[in-house]
Amino acid sequence: MSNALNVMKMKQNPLTLKGTDFIKVSDYSSETLTALLEQAYEMKRLQKEGIPHPYLSGKILGMVFEKSSTRTRVSFQVGMKQLGGDAIFLSKNDIQLGRGETISDTAKVLSRYVDGIMIRTFEHEKILELAEHADVPVINGLTDLHHPAQTLADLLTIYEHKGQFKGLKLCYVGDGNNNVCHSLIEGAVLVGMDVSVASPEGFEPNAEILGWAIQQAEVTGSSVTVTVSPEEAVKGADVIVTDVWTSMGQEEEKEARHQIFKPYQVNAELCGQADPDYIFLHCLPAHRGEEVTADIIDGPHSVVFDEAENRLHAQKAILKNLLGS
Ligand code: CP
Ligand code: NVA
């Protein structure tokens, strides 16, 4: 990594996130986000070089899942183990939360057993309630509104492939009113990337998040644009991102969404408008032939598996800072 994300810097400016929650990207300053990325990079180096890094020896993470997961579940669990701790998978179907026990009681009880709680849930208010009542750090593993751990991994991936943030144009095509899109907009402007979002009318990003991002872009010297035209948004883009048209919890709208989002498919014709060296990101799971064609997601510009791997390294940085001593 270049000096812009110099891992030495983190040793001079240690983060002070111990005991805090990881809820959304916009809770952080540009400096803190950059420092977390530096630490994620350092976590990756330690793991790749086989250097033990038991920063969380003896610590336990409780992982509450109200929705399905492959990457989030496995990467948080493996991350805790690599850090010398452990994790407990708590499916909604197996714990009393699924039978009506309150979020606040769940938070108070889990806090007596574990050192941190990761939750994947529906309404964003639920994680806020959990955090209010928990005595240990609460980590967002995805809500309907935000997916901040994904953004940290995405930024790490972009930096690894592009070597910079400033001056890059990131384009998100598809459902703008989506957790992945919201967190990515927040993260991209904090590190100074220009963001363009192409989504159908009525599926624009959340107005409050967009308002914050537009203000923040002025501070970091970047820009945020929203358009209905995928061609316009992709023009000259260095990074193209998409996500599923139907997120978890929206299954009943699937057919209608298919019709609405069809013109927003990321395919070779659309990507032809991007910078010739563009990279393609998708948080996965993907639906080939829907939001992205197979030739793009399986093609030479795609970095989706680096992106998936980076969930592990990014989350270890979060865990170390929140749960570590
Ligand atoms: N990208 C992501 O969060 O994947 P999972 O749903 O498999 O956790
Ligand atoms: N937007 C998707 C992301 C899955 C990781 C969903 O919420 O289902």
Short mmCIF file of C-alpha atoms and ligand atoms in Angstrom, two decimals:
data_model
loop_
_atom_site.label_atom_id
_atom_site.label_comp_id
_atom_site.label_asym_id
_atom_site.label_seq_id
_atom_site.Cartn_x
_atom_site.Cartn_y
_atom_site.Cartn_z
CA MET A 1 0.00 0.00 0.00
CA SER A 2 1.14 3.51 -0.66
CA ASN A 3 1.76 6.21 1.93
CA ALA A 4 -1.89 7.28 1.80
CA LEU A 5 -2.72 4.15 3.78
CA ASN A 6 0.58 3.66 5.48
CA VAL A 7 0.24 0.95 8.10
CA MET A 8 2.89 2.66 10.23
CA LYS A 9 0.53 5.56 10.76
CA MET A 10 -1.80 3.45 12.85
CA LYS A 11 0.91 2.86 15.41
CA GLN A 12 1.28 6.62 15.85
CA ASN A 13 -2.47 7.27 15.94
CA PRO A 14 -4.08 4.39 17.81
CA LEU A 15 -7.84 4.29 17.51
CA THR A 16 -9.99 4.81 20.57
CA LEU A 17 -12.97 2.66 19.69
CA LYS A 18 -12.81 0.26 22.64
CA GLY A 19 -16.28 -0.47 23.98
CA THR A 20 -18.08 1.42 21.20
CA ASP A 21 -20.58 0.08 18.65
CA PHE A 22 -20.11 -0.38 14.89
CA ILE A 23 -23.48 0.64 13.48
CA LYS A 24 -22.99 2.73 10.35
CA VAL A 25 -20.09 4.16 8.34
CA SER A 26 -21.13 7.78 8.78
CA ASP A 27 -20.50 7.49 12.54
CA TYR A 28 -16.78 7.75 11.67
CA SER A 29 -14.53 10.54 10.49
CA SER A 30 -12.41 10.17 7.34
CA GLU A 31 -9.37 9.75 9.60
CA THR A 32 -10.91 6.98 11.69
CA LEU A 33 -12.18 5.15 8.62
CA THR A 34 -8.74 5.35 7.02
CA ALA A 35 -7.11 4.10 10.22
CA LEU A 36 -9.54 1.14 10.31
CA LEU A 37 -8.60 0.34 6.71
CA GLU A 38 -4.92 0.49 7.60
CA GLN A 39 -5.52 -1.95 10.41
CA ALA A 40 -7.52 -4.21 8.09
CA TYR A 41 -4.55 -4.25 5.75
CA GLU A 42 -2.26 -5.08 8.66
CA MET A 43 -4.59 -7.93 9.72
CA LYS A 44 -4.36 -9.30 6.19
CA ARG A 45 -0.57 -9.15 6.25
CA LEU A 46 -0.35 -10.93 9.61
CA GLN A 47 -2.64 -13.69 8.45
CA LYS A 48 -0.94 -14.11 5.06
CA GLU A 49 2.49 -14.27 6.66
CA GLY A 50 1.32 -16.74 9.28
CA ILE A 51 2.13 -14.40 12.17
CA PRO A 52 -0.06 -15.15 15.23
CA HIS A 53 -2.16 -12.17 16.30
CA PRO A 54 -4.22 -13.24 19.33
CA TYR A 55 -5.46 -9.75 20.21
CA LEU A 56 -8.80 -11.17 21.44
CA SER A 57 -7.58 -14.15 23.39
CA GLY A 58 -10.43 -15.54 25.50
CA LYS A 59 -13.06 -13.14 24.07
CA ILE A 60 -16.39 -14.40 22.77
CA LEU A 61 -18.59 -12.82 20.08
CA GLY A 62 -22.33 -13.63 20.06
CA MET A 63 -23.67 -13.58 16.49
CA VAL A 64 -27.43 -13.08 16.18
CA PHE A 65 -28.83 -13.83 12.72
CA GLU A 66 -32.40 -12.99 11.79
CA LYS A 67 -31.54 -13.41 8.08
CA SER A 68 -29.43 -15.90 6.11
CA SER A 69 -25.70 -15.45 5.62
CA THR A 70 -22.65 -17.19 4.22
CA ARG A 71 -19.89 -14.55 4.21
CA THR A 72 -20.84 -12.57 7.30
CA ARG A 73 -21.33 -15.62 9.47
CA VAL A 74 -18.18 -17.44 8.39
CA SER A 75 -15.88 -14.41 8.25
CA PHE A 76 -16.86 -13.14 11.71
CA GLN A 77 -16.51 -16.61 13.23
CA VAL A 78 -13.17 -17.33 11.52
CA GLY A 79 -12.00 -13.80 12.37
CA MET A 80 -12.68 -14.29 16.07
CA LYS A 81 -10.83 -17.61 16.05
CA GLN A 82 -7.82 -16.12 14.24
CA LEU A 83 -7.77 -13.37 16.87
CA GLY A 84 -7.58 -15.98 19.63
CA GLY A 85 -11.23 -15.80 20.64
CA ASP A 86 -14.40 -17.60 19.65
CA ALA A 87 -17.89 -16.91 18.33
CA ILE A 88 -21.33 -18.36 18.98
CA PHE A 89 -23.89 -18.55 16.15
CA LEU A 90 -27.34 -17.60 17.43
CA SER A 91 -30.03 -18.15 14.82
CA LYS A 92 -33.29 -16.33 15.43
CA ASN A 93 -35.04 -19.69 15.04
CA ASP A 94 -33.05 -21.22 17.88
CA ILE A 95 -33.10 -18.44 20.47
CA GLN A 96 -36.04 -16.95 22.36
CA LEU A 97 -35.83 -13.73 20.31
CA GLY A 98 -37.63 -15.68 17.59
CA ARG A 99 -40.44 -16.53 20.05
CA GLY A 100 -41.01 -12.96 21.16
CA GLU A 101 -38.39 -12.25 23.82
CA THR A 102 -37.67 -8.55 23.61
CA ILE A 103 -34.57 -7.06 22.02
CA SER A 104 -33.77 -5.24 25.26
CA ASP A 105 -33.92 -8.40 27.39
CA THR A 106 -31.85 -10.24 24.77
CA ALA A 107 -29.27 -7.45 24.86
CA LYS A 108 -29.05 -7.46 28.65
CA VAL A 109 -28.78 -11.24 28.92
CA LEU A 110 -26.22 -11.69 26.14
CA SER A 111 -24.12 -8.91 27.67
CA ARG A 112 -23.69 -11.10 30.79
CA TYR A 113 -22.11 -13.88 28.70
CA VAL A 114 -20.30 -12.47 25.67
CA ASP A 115 -17.79 -9.68 24.98
CA GLY A 116 -19.52 -8.37 21.86
CA ILE A 117 -22.72 -8.90 19.88
CA MET A 118 -22.94 -8.97 16.10
CA ILE A 119 -26.45 -8.82 14.69
CA ARG A 120 -27.98 -9.22 11.23
CA THR A 121 -31.56 -8.03 11.31
CA PHE A 122 -34.36 -6.24 9.47
CA GLU A 123 -35.32 -2.76 10.70
CA HIS A 124 -32.33 -0.57 11.50
CA GLU A 125 -34.13 0.56 14.67
CA LYS A 126 -33.66 -2.96 16.05
CA ILE A 127 -29.87 -2.69 16.14
CA LEU A 128 -30.16 0.76 17.71
CA GLU A 129 -32.37 -0.71 20.43
CA LEU A 130 -29.98 -3.60 20.95
CA ALA A 131 -27.05 -1.21 21.26
CA GLU A 132 -28.97 0.97 23.72
CA HIS A 133 -29.53 -1.96 26.07
CA ALA A 134 -26.31 -3.94 25.59
CA ASP A 135 -23.32 -3.41 27.90
CA VAL A 136 -20.92 -4.77 25.28
CA PRO A 137 -20.08 -3.49 21.77
CA VAL A 138 -22.72 -4.14 19.12
CA ILE A 139 -21.64 -4.74 15.51
CA ASN A 140 -23.86 -4.33 12.47
CA GLY A 141 -23.80 -7.45 10.29
CA LEU A 142 -26.47 -5.90 8.01
CA THR A 143 -29.79 -4.19 8.55
CA ASP A 144 -32.35 -3.13 5.95
CA LEU A 145 -30.67 0.30 5.92
CA HIS A 146 -26.91 -0.30 6.31
CA HIS A 147 -24.16 -2.87 5.68
CA PRO A 148 -21.06 -1.10 7.05
CA ALA A 149 -18.79 -4.16 7.39
CA GLN A 150 -19.29 -4.75 3.66
CA THR A 151 -18.19 -1.20 2.90
CA LEU A 152 -14.97 -1.55 4.86
CA ALA A 153 -14.14 -4.66 2.83
CA ASP A 154 -15.13 -2.91 -0.41
CA LEU A 155 -12.89 0.08 0.32
CA LEU A 156 -9.97 -2.19 1.17
CA THR A 157 -10.51 -4.03 -2.12
CA ILE A 158 -10.72 -0.82 -4.13
CA TYR A 159 -7.53 0.50 -2.53
CA GLU A 160 -5.67 -2.74 -3.17
CA HIS A 161 -6.59 -2.70 -6.85
CA LYS A 162 -6.42 1.02 -7.54
CA GLY A 163 -3.83 2.29 -5.03
CA GLN A 164 -5.85 5.43 -4.31
CA PHE A 165 -9.29 6.77 -3.53
CA LYS A 166 -9.16 10.44 -4.45
CA GLY A 167 -9.90 11.07 -8.10
CA LEU A 168 -11.72 7.76 -8.55
CA LYS A 169 -15.31 7.56 -9.71
CA LEU A 170 -17.41 4.86 -8.08
CA CYS A 171 -20.67 4.01 -9.76
CA TYR A 172 -23.48 1.99 -8.15
CA VAL A 173 -26.14 0.67 -10.52
CA GLY A 174 -29.45 -0.84 -9.40
CA ASP A 175 -31.48 -0.57 -6.22
CA GLY A 176 -30.25 2.66 -4.67
CA ASN A 177 -32.53 2.31 -1.67
CA ASN A 178 -30.45 -0.58 -0.44
CA ASN A 179 -28.23 -1.33 2.57
CA VAL A 180 -25.08 -2.00 0.51
CA CYS A 181 -25.57 1.16 -1.53
CA HIS A 182 -26.21 3.33 1.53
CA SER A 183 -23.08 2.25 3.40
CA LEU A 184 -20.97 2.45 0.27
CA ILE A 185 -22.08 6.01 -0.48
CA GLU A 186 -21.11 7.00 3.07
CA GLY A 187 -17.73 5.28 2.89
CA ALA A 188 -16.89 6.49 -0.60
CA VAL A 189 -17.40 10.16 0.19
CA LEU A 190 -15.47 9.85 3.47
CA VAL A 191 -12.40 8.62 1.56
CA GLY A 192 -12.90 11.20 -1.18
CA MET A 193 -14.24 9.19 -4.12
CA ASP A 194 -16.79 10.64 -6.51
CA VAL A 195 -20.02 8.65 -6.37
CA SER A 196 -22.71 8.25 -9.00
CA VAL A 197 -25.81 6.17 -8.39
CA ALA A 198 -28.14 5.02 -11.17
CA SER A 199 -31.48 3.73 -9.96
CA PRO A 200 -35.08 3.79 -11.19
CA GLU A 201 -37.41 6.49 -9.99
CA GLY A 202 -38.68 5.59 -6.53
CA PHE A 203 -35.58 3.51 -5.74
CA GLU A 204 -33.17 6.35 -5.04
CA PRO A 205 -30.97 6.16 -1.94
CA ASN A 206 -32.49 7.18 1.40
CA ALA A 207 -32.87 10.98 1.42
CA GLU A 208 -31.23 11.46 4.83
CA ILE A 209 -28.19 9.38 3.89
CA LEU A 210 -27.94 11.19 0.57
CA GLY A 211 -28.17 14.58 2.27
CA TRP A 212 -25.38 13.65 4.68
CA ALA A 213 -23.24 12.36 1.80
CA ILE A 214 -23.69 15.50 -0.29
CA GLN A 215 -22.61 17.66 2.67
CA GLN A 216 -19.68 15.37 3.47
CA ALA A 217 -18.57 15.37 -0.19
CA GLU A 218 -18.03 19.12 0.12
CA VAL A 219 -15.65 18.49 3.01
CA THR A 220 -13.64 15.78 1.23
CA GLY A 221 -13.76 17.46 -2.18
CA SER A 222 -15.73 14.69 -3.83
CA SER A 223 -19.19 14.57 -5.37
CA VAL A 224 -22.42 12.61 -5.24
CA THR A 225 -24.85 12.36 -8.15
CA VAL A 226 -28.04 10.36 -8.55
CA THR A 227 -29.55 9.68 -11.95
CA VAL A 228 -32.03 7.35 -13.60
CA SER A 229 -29.54 6.75 -16.43
CA PRO A 230 -27.11 3.83 -15.94
CA GLU A 231 -25.13 4.96 -19.01
CA GLU A 232 -24.63 8.43 -17.57
CA ALA A 233 -23.63 7.06 -14.16
CA VAL A 234 -21.15 4.51 -15.53
CA LYS A 235 -19.42 6.94 -17.92
CA GLY A 236 -15.72 6.96 -17.03
CA ALA A 237 -16.26 4.97 -13.81
CA ASP A 238 -13.24 3.33 -12.19
CA VAL A 239 -15.36 1.13 -9.94
CA ILE A 240 -18.73 -0.38 -10.85
CA VAL A 241 -20.85 -1.87 -8.09
CA THR A 242 -24.21 -3.54 -8.07
CA ASP A 243 -26.28 -5.66 -5.71
CA VAL A 244 -29.33 -7.91 -5.91
CA TRP A 245 -32.59 -6.37 -7.09
CA THR A 246 -34.51 -8.11 -4.32
CA SER A 247 -32.94 -7.89 -0.89
CA MET A 248 -33.73 -10.21 2.01
CA GLY A 249 -37.19 -9.39 3.30
CA GLN A 250 -38.44 -8.10 -0.09
CA GLU A 251 -39.20 -11.51 -1.61
CA GLU A 252 -42.88 -10.69 -2.22
CA GLU A 253 -41.85 -7.82 -4.53
CA LYS A 254 -39.53 -10.02 -6.60
CA GLU A 255 -41.54 -10.13 -9.86
CA ALA A 256 -42.31 -6.41 -9.86
CA ARG A 257 -38.69 -5.56 -9.08
CA HIS A 258 -37.48 -7.73 -11.97
CA GLN A 259 -39.45 -5.65 -14.44
CA ILE A 260 -38.40 -2.33 -12.89
CA PHE A 261 -34.68 -3.14 -12.65
CA LYS A 262 -34.21 -4.89 -16.01
CA PRO A 263 -32.71 -1.78 -17.69
CA TYR A 264 -30.20 -1.57 -14.80
CA GLN A 265 -28.39 -4.82 -15.50
CA VAL A 266 -24.60 -4.53 -15.40
CA ASN A 267 -23.52 -6.08 -18.70
CA ALA A 268 -20.76 -5.71 -21.28
CA GLU A 269 -22.56 -2.96 -23.17
CA LEU A 270 -22.99 -0.84 -20.04
CA CYS A 271 -19.44 -1.50 -18.81
CA GLY A 272 -18.18 -0.35 -22.21
CA GLN A 273 -18.93 3.20 -20.97
CA ALA A 274 -16.58 2.83 -17.98
CA ASP A 275 -12.86 3.51 -17.75
CA PRO A 276 -11.05 0.66 -19.59
CA ASP A 277 -9.37 -0.36 -16.29
CA TYR A 278 -12.58 -0.41 -14.24
CA ILE A 279 -13.08 -2.98 -11.51
CA PHE A 280 -16.38 -4.68 -10.73
CA LEU A 281 -17.61 -5.28 -7.18
CA HIS A 282 -20.61 -7.19 -5.85
CA CYS A 283 -21.09 -8.03 -2.18
CA LEU A 284 -22.48 -11.48 -3.15
CA PRO A 285 -24.60 -13.53 -3.28
CA ALA A 286 -25.14 -12.64 -6.97
CA HIS A 287 -27.78 -13.63 -9.49
CA ARG A 288 -26.09 -14.09 -12.86
CA GLY A 289 -28.35 -12.97 -15.69
CA GLU A 290 -30.24 -10.59 -13.41
CA GLU A 291 -28.35 -7.65 -11.86
CA VAL A 292 -25.11 -8.72 -13.59
CA THR A 293 -24.23 -10.93 -16.52
CA ALA A 294 -21.87 -13.89 -16.07
CA ASP A 295 -19.27 -12.46 -18.47
CA ILE A 296 -18.86 -9.42 -16.18
CA ILE A 297 -18.91 -11.04 -12.73
CA ASP A 298 -16.72 -13.92 -13.93
CA GLY A 299 -14.64 -11.72 -16.23
CA PRO A 300 -11.23 -10.05 -15.93
CA HIS A 301 -12.49 -6.83 -14.32
CA SER A 302 -14.27 -8.61 -11.48
CA VAL A 303 -12.69 -8.55 -8.01
CA VAL A 304 -15.64 -10.06 -6.16
CA PHE A 305 -13.70 -12.86 -4.50
CA ASP A 306 -10.98 -10.52 -3.23
CA GLU A 307 -13.87 -8.44 -1.93
CA ALA A 308 -15.41 -11.45 -0.17
CA GLU A 309 -12.05 -12.38 1.36
CA ASN A 310 -11.55 -8.85 2.59
CA ARG A 311 -14.65 -9.16 4.77
CA LEU A 312 -12.49 -11.29 7.05
CA HIS A 313 -9.60 -8.83 7.31
CA ALA A 314 -11.80 -5.73 7.62
CA GLN A 315 -13.94 -7.27 10.34
CA LYS A 316 -10.91 -8.39 12.29
CA ALA A 317 -9.84 -4.75 12.43
CA ILE A 318 -13.29 -3.81 13.74
CA LEU A 319 -13.29 -6.63 16.31
CA LYS A 320 -9.78 -5.84 17.55
CA ASN A 321 -10.63 -2.19 18.11
CA LEU A 322 -14.02 -2.66 19.71
CA LEU A 323 -13.39 -5.76 21.83
CA GLY A 324 -9.63 -5.50 22.41
CA SER A 325 -7.96 -4.23 25.53
N1 CP B 1 -22.18 -9.96 1.41
C1 CP B 1 -22.76 -10.58 2.46
O1 CP B 1 -23.05 -9.98 3.49
O2 CP B 1 -22.92 -11.92 2.30
P1 CP B 1 -23.76 -12.90 3.25
O3 CP B 1 -25.20 -12.53 3.10
O4 CP B 1 -23.45 -14.27 2.72
O5 CP B 1 -23.29 -12.71 4.65
N1 NVA B 2 -28.89 -6.09 -0.23
C1 NVA B 2 -28.70 -7.48 0.08
C2 NVA B 2 -27.32 -7.69 0.62
C3 NVA B 2 -27.00 -9.13 0.95
C4 NVA B 2 -25.62 -9.28 1.53
C5 NVA B 2 -29.75 -7.93 1.08
O1 NVA B 2 -30.03 -7.18 2.02
O2 NVA B 2 -30.29 -9.01 0.92
#
